XYZ file of C-alpha atoms in Angstrom:
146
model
C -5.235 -24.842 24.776
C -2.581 -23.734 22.205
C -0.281 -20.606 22.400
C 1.464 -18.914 19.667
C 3.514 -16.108 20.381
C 5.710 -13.482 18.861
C 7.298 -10.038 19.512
C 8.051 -6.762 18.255
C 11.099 -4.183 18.879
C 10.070 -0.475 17.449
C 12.993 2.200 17.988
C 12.255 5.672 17.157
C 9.147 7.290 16.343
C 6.732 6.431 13.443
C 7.554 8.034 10.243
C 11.498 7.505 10.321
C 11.718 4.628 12.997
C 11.895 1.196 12.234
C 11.160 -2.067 13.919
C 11.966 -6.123 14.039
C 9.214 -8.728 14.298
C 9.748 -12.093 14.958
C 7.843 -15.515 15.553
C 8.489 -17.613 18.631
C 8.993 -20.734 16.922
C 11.927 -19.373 14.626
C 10.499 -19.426 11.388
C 11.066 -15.838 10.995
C 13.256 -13.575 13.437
C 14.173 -9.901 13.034
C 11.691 -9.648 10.267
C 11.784 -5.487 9.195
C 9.021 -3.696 9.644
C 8.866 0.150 8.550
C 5.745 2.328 8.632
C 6.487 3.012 5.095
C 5.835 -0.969 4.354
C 2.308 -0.113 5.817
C 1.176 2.527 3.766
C 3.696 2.568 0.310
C 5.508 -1.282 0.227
C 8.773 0.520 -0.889
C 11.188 -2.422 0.077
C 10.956 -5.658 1.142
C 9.905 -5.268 4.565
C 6.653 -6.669 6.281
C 3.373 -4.700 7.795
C 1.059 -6.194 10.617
C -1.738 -6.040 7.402
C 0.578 -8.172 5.765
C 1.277 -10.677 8.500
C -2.683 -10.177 9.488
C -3.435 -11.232 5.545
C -0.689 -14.485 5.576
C -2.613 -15.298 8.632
C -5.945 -14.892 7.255
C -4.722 -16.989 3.937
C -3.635 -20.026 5.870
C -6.616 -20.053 8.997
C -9.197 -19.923 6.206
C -7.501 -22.597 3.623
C -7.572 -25.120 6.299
C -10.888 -24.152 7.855
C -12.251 -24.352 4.633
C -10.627 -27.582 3.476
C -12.191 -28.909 6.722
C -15.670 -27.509 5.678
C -15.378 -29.587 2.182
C -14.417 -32.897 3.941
C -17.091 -32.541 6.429
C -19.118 -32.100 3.334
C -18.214 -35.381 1.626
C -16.199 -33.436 -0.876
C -12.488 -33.248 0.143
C -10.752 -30.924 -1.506
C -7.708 -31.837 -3.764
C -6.251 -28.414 -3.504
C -7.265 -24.787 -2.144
C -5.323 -21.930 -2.670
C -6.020 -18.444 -1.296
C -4.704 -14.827 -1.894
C -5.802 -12.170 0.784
C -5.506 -8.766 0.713
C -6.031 -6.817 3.765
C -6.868 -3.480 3.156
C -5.280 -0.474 5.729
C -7.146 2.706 4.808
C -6.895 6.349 6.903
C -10.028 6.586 8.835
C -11.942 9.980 8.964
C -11.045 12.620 11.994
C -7.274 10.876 11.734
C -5.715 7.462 11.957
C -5.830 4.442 10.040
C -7.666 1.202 10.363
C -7.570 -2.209 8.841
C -11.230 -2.139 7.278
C -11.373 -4.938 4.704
C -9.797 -8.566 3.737
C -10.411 -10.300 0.484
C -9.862 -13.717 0.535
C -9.248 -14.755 -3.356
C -10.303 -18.678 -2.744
C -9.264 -21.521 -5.445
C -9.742 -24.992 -5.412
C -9.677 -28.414 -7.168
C -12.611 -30.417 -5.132
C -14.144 -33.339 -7.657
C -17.501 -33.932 -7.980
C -18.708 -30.247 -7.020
C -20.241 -28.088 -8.689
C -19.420 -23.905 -8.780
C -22.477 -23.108 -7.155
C -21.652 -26.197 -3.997
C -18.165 -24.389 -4.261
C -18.982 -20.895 -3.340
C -21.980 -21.926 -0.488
C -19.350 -24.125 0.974
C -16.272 -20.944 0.870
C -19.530 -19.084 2.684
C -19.373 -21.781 5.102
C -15.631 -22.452 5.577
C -15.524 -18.640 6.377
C -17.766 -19.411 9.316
C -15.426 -21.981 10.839
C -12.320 -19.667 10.621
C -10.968 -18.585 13.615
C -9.258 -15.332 12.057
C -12.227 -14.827 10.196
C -14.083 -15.033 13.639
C -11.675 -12.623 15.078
C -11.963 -10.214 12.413
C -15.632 -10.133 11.868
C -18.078 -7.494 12.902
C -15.253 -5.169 13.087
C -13.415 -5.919 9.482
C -15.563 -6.146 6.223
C -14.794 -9.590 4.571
C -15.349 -10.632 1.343
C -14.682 -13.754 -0.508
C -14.510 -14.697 -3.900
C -14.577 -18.464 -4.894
C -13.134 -20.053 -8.254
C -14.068 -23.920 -8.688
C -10.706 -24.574 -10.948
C -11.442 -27.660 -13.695
C-alpha cells in the first residue's frame, strides 16, 4: 500500500483569508491558496480544482498509456489538459461538477477511431477517474496527433 500525503494551513475566514498548501515529499511547500483563486484566478495562486485537475491530468496519462501497451499499441506520447469545473450549486454552495480531460497522443499504427475506444478505456483504469466518478461528470475528448 502507498501513501501520499499533504497539508493545508487556512487563517481567517473565507472571503479575505488565505491559506498554504504543501506536498509531503517537497515538491511544492507553502503553495498560496486564496478563495479568490477558486472562483476568479486573479493571481498566481492555486485552488483544490486546480490541484484536483493536475491530479486528474497525470493519473489518467499514465493509466491510459498503460491501457495502449496492454493493447499492443504503446503510446509514443500522451498529453492531457483537464479542466475541472467548480460551479455554485442551487440552495447555496459550490461543487466540483465536471472534469474534461483534453487527451493527445502519438501511438503508431492506430487508427482515430482505436484511439478514442481505447481513451474510453484508459478512463476506466484511472484511479482519480474512479474516485471522481458517479459523483463528478467526466468527459473526454481524444485527438490521434499524425
Amino acid at each position: 500500500m502507498a501513501e501520499s500525503r499533504a497539508s493545508a494551513v487556512w487563517v481567517g475566514n473565507l472571503a479575505d483569508g488565505s491559506g498554504e498548501v504543501s506536498a509531503a515529499s517537497g515538491l511544492f511547500t507553502g503553495a498560496p491558496v486564496t478563495w479568490a483563486a477558486r472562483t476568479s484566478r486573479p493571481d498566481p495562486k492555486t485552488s483544490p480544482e486546480e490541484l484536483i485537475a493536475a491530479a486528474h491530468a497525470a493519473c489518467y496519462a499514465m493509466a491510459f498509456s498503460h491501457t495502449l501497451a496492454e493493447a499492443g499499441s504503446p503510446a509514443k506520447r500522451v498529453s492531457v489538459n483537464a479542466v475541472c469545473h467548480f460551479t455554485p450549486v442551487e440552495g447555496g454552495g459550490f461543487a466540483v461538477s465536471r472534469m474534461e480531460l483534453d487527451v493527445h497522443g502519438s501511438v503508431p499504427g492506430l487508427d482515430q477511431q482505436a484511439f478514442a475506444r481505447l481513451a474510453d478505456e484508459g478512463d476506466q483504469g484511472c484511479p482519480v477517474s474512479n474516485a471522481l466518478r458517479g459523483n463528478v461528470e467526466i468527459a473526454i475528448s481524444a485527438t490521434l496527433d499524425t
